[in-house]
Short mmCIF file of C-alpha atoms in Angstrom, two decimals:
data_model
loop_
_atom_site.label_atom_id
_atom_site.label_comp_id
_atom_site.label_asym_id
_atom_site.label_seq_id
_atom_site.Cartn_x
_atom_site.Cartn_y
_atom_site.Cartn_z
CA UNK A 1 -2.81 -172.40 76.44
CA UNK A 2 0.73 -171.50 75.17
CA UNK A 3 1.27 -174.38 73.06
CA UNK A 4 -2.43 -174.26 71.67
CA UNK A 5 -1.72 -171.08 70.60
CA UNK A 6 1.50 -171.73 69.31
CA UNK A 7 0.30 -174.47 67.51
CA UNK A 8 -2.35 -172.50 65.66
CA UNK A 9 0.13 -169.97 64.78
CA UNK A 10 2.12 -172.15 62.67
CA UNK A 11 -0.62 -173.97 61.20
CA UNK A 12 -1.71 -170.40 60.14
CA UNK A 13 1.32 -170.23 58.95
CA UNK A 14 1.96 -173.50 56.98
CA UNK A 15 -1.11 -173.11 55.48
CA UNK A 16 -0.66 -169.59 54.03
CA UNK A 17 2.68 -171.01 53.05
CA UNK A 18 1.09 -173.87 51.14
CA UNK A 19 -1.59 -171.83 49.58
CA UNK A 20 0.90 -169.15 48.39
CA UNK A 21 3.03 -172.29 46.43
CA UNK A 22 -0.42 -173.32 45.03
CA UNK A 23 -1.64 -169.86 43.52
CA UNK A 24 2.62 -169.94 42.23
CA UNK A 25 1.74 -173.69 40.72
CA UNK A 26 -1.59 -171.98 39.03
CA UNK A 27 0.36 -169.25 37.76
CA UNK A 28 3.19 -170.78 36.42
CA UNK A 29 0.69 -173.50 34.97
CA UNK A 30 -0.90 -170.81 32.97
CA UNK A 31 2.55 -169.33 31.33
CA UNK A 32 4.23 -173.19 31.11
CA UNK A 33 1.06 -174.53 29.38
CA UNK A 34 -1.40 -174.08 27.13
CA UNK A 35 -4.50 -173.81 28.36
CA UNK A 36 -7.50 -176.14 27.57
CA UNK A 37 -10.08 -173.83 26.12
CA UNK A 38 -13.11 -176.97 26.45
CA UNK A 39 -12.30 -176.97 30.34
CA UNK A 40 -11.86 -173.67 30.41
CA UNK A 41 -15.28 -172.57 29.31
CA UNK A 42 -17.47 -175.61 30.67
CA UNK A 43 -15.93 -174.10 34.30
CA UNK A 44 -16.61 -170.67 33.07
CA UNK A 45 -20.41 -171.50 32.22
CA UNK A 46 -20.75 -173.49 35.08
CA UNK A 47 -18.98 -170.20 37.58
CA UNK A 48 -21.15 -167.99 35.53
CA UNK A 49 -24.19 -168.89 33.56
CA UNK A 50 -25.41 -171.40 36.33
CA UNK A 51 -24.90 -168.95 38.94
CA UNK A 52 -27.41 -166.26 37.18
CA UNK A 53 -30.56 -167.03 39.23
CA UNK A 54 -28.78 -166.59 42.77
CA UNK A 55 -27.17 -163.69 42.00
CA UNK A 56 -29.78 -161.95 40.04
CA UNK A 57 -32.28 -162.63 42.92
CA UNK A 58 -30.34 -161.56 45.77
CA UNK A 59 -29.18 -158.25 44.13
CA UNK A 60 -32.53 -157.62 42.94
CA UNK A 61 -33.70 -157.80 46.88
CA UNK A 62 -30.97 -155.89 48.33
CA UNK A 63 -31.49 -152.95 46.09
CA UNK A 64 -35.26 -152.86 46.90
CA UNK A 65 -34.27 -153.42 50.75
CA UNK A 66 -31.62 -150.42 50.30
CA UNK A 67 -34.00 -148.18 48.73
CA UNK A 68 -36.86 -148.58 51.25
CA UNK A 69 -34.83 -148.09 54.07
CA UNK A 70 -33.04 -145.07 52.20
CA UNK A 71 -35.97 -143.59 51.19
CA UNK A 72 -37.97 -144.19 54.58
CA UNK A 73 -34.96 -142.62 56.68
CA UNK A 74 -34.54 -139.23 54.31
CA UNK A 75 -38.61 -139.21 54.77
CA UNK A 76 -37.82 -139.07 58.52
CA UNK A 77 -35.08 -136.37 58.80
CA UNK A 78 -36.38 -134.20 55.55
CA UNK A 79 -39.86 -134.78 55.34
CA UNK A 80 -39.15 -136.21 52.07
CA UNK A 81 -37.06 -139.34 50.02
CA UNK A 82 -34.16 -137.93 48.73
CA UNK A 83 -30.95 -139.37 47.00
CA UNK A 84 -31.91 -142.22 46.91
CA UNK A 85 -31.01 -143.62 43.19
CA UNK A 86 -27.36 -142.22 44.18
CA UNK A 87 -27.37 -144.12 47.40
CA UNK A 88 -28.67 -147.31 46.13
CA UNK A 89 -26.44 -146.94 42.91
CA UNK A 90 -23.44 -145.77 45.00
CA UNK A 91 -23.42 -148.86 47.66
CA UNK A 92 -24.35 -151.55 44.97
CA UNK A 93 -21.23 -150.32 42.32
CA UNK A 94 -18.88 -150.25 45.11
CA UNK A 95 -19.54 -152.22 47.85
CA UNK A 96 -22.57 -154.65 48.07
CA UNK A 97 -22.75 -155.75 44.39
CA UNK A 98 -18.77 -157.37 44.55
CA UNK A 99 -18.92 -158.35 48.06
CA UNK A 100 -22.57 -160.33 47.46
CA UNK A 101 -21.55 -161.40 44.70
CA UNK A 102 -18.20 -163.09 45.70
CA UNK A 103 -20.34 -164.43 48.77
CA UNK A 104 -22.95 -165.83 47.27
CA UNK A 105 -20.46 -167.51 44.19
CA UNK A 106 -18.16 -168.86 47.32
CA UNK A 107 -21.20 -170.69 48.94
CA UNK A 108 -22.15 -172.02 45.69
CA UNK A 109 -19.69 -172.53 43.62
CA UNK A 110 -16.51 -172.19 46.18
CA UNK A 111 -18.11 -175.39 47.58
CA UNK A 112 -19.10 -177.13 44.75
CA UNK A 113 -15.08 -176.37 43.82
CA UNK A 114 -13.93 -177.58 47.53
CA UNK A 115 -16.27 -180.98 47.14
CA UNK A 116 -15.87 -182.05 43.71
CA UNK A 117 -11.58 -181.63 44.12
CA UNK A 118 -11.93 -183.09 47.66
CA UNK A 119 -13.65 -186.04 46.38
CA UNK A 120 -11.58 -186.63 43.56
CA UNK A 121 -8.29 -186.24 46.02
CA UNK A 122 -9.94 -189.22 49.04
CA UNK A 123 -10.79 -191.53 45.94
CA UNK A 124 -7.06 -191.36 44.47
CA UNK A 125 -8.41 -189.77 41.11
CA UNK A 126 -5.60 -186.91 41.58
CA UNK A 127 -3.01 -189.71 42.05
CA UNK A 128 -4.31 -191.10 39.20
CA UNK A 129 -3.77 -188.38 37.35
CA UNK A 130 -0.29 -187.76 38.62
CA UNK A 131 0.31 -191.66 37.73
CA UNK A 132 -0.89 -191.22 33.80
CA UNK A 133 1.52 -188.17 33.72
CA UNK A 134 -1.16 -185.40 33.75
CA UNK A 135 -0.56 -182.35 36.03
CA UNK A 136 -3.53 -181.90 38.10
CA UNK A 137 -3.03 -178.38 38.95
CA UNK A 138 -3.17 -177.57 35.37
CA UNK A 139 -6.17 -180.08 34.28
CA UNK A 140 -8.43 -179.45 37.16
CA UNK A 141 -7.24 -176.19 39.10
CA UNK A 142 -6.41 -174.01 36.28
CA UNK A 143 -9.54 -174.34 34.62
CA UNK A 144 -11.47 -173.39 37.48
CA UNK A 145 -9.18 -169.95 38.62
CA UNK A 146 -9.81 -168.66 35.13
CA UNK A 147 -13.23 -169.15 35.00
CA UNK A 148 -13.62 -167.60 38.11
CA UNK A 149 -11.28 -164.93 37.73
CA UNK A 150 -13.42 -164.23 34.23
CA UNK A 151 -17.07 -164.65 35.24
CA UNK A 152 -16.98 -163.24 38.43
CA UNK A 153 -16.21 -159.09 37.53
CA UNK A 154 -19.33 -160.12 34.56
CA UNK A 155 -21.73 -161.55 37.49
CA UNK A 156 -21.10 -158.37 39.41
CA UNK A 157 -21.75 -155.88 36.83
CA UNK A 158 -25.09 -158.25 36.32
CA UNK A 159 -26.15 -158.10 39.88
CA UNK A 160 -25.09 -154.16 40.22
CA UNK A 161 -27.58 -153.83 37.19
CA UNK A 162 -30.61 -155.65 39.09
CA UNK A 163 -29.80 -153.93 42.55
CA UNK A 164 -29.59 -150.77 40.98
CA UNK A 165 -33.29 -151.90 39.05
CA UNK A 166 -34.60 -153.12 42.14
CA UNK A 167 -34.02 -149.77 43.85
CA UNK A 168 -35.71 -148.17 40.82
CA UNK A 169 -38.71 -150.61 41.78
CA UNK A 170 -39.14 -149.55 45.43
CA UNK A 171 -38.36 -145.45 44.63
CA UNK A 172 -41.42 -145.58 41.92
CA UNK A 173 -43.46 -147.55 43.64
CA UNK A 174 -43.25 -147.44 47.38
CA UNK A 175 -41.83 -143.83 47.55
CA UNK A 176 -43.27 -141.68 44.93
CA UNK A 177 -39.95 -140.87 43.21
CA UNK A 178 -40.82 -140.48 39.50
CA UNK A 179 -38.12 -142.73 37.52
CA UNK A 180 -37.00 -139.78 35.41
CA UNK A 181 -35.66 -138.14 38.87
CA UNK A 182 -33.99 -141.95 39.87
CA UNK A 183 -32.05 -142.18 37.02
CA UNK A 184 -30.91 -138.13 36.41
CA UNK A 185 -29.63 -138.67 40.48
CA UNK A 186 -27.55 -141.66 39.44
CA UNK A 187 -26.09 -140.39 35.98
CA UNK A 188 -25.62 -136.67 37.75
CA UNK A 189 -23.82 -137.69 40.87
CA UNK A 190 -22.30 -141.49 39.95
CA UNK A 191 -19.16 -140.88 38.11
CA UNK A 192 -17.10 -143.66 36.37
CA UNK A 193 -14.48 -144.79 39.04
CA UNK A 194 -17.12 -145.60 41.24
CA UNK A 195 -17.32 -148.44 39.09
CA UNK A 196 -13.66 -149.41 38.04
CA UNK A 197 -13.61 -149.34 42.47
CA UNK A 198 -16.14 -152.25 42.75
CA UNK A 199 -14.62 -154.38 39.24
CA UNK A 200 -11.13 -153.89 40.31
CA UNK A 201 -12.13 -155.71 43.77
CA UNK A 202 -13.84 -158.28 42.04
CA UNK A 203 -10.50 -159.61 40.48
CA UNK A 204 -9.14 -160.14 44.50
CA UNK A 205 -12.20 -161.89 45.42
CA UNK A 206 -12.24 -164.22 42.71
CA UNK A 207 -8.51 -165.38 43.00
CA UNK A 208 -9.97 -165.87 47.05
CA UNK A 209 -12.41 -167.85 46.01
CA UNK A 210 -11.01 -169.99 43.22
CA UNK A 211 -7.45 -170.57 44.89
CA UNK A 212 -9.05 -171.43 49.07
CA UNK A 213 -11.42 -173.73 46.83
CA UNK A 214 -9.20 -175.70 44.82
CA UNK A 215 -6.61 -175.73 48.38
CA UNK A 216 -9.37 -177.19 50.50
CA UNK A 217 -9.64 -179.72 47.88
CA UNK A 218 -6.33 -180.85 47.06
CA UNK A 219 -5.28 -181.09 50.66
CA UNK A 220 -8.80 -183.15 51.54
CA UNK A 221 -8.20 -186.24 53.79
CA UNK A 222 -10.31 -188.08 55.71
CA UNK A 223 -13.08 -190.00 53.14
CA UNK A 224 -16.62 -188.76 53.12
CA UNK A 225 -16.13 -187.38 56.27
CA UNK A 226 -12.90 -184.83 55.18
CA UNK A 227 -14.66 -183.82 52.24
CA UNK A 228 -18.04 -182.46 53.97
CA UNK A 229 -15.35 -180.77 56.14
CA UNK A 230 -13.48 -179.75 53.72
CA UNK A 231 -16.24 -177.81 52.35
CA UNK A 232 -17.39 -175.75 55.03
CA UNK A 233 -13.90 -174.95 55.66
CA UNK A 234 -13.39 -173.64 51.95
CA UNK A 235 -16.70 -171.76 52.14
CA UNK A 236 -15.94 -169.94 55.91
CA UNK A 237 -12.80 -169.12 55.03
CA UNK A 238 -13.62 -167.38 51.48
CA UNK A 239 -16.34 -166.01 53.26
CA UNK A 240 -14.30 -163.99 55.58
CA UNK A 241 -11.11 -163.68 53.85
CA UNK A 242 -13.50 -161.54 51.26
CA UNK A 243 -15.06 -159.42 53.89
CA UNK A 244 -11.63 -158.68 55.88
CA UNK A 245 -9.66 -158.12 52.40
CA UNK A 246 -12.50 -155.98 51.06
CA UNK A 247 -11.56 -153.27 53.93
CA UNK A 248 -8.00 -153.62 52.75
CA UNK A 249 -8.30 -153.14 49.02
CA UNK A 250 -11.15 -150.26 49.83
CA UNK A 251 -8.74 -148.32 51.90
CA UNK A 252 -5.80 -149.03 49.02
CA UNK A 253 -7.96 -148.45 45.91
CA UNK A 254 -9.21 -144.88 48.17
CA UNK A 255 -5.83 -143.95 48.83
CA UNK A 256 -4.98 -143.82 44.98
CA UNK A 257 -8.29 -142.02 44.31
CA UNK A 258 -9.90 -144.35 42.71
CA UNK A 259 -13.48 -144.56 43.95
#
């Protein structure tokens, strides 16, 4: 039990090592080279534009969700459904539009990222690369943290937009709330660092994202086999690393008063 535990601390440990000289390799790409604006934006379409539909659709549902259960619970205690564009607003802007959002891009995209590198790495296309004198951490991973870090703040703002509509849905419809009152309770109690709060975290979850994705996939081994496992690995790990860092940066961002 000793040495299994021992052993799992230092592979904890090796691998935050190697994934801290990765993000350094990404970073010091991006100041040593120029950056290829084609690659750049096909990834940032693909991070961005293609992810649209998810996003939009599972904001859209977990404002109306929020707002029912808002409005049904304030019917309960005060007889009537109150607060509840400021609630819906409020949680969407600074908590459940970045953290869905960076969720639902690491399933889709994170392991798109993870399978397409990981594939590339058990076929000796990186070596290839590496062979022909072309840095792959500047062709293939930088390309992909910049789109991410760039589309992912935009696809929140999108999907804070739709929960926040969705929420306007259920209050006018299911609740009784004229829209007039919806929107005067989110402009008269929403102020603006509310919303630098949930962008600012967005930056954090898309280096998570980008950087566990393109580690998974450079370090894949294993053929067909690694890859698929290399995928679910990338995807768990964003997964959690973005809800257990979202605490963190909360409590941080709180502390300085913003949000």
């Amino acid at each position: 039990m000793t040495n299994y535990l021992k052993n799992r601390w230092l592979q904890v440990v090796t691998t935050t090592g190697d994934a801290t000289l990765l993000v350094g390799d990404l970073l010091r790409s991006m100041v040593k080279y120029r950056v290829d604006i084609d690659l750049f934006l096909a990834q940032a379409s693909r991070i961005g534009v293609d992810s649209l539909p998810v996003v939009g659709i599972t904001s859209l549902f977990v404002g109306m969700v929020l707002a029912l259960q808002t409005g049904y619970s304030f019917k309960n205690v005060f007889n009537e459904p109150m607060y509840v564009g400021t609630v819906v607003s409020f949680s969407m802007l600074k908590e459940l539009g970045p953290v869905f959002t960076a969720i639902v891009v690491s399933g889709r995209i994170g392991a798109a990222i993870a399978a397409e590198l990981g594939t590339m790495k058990v076929t000796e296309q990186i070596d290839a690369l590496y062979t022909l004198g072309t840095n792959p951490i500047r062709y293939l991973g930088v390309p992909r943290f910049l789109g991410a870090f760039l589309m992912l703040p935009l696809l929140t703002i999108y999907a804070d937009f739709l929960g926040i509509a969705g929420g306007y849905l259920i209050a006018t419809t299911k609740l009784g709330i004229p829209g007039v009152t919806y929107w005067e309770d989110i402009v008269t109690n929403i102020e603006m660092d509310v919303v630098v709060h949930g962008v600012l975290k967005t930056f954090f979850f898309a280096a998570i994202v980008a950087t566990t994705a393109c580690y998974v996939g450079f370090r894949t081994s294993g053929g067909a086999e690694g890859v698929g496992r290399a995928t679910t690995r990338a995807v768990v790990f964003s997964m959690v690393a973005i809800l257990i860092s979202d605490y963190f940066l909360s409590a941080i961002l709180v502390a300085f008063g913003i949000g």
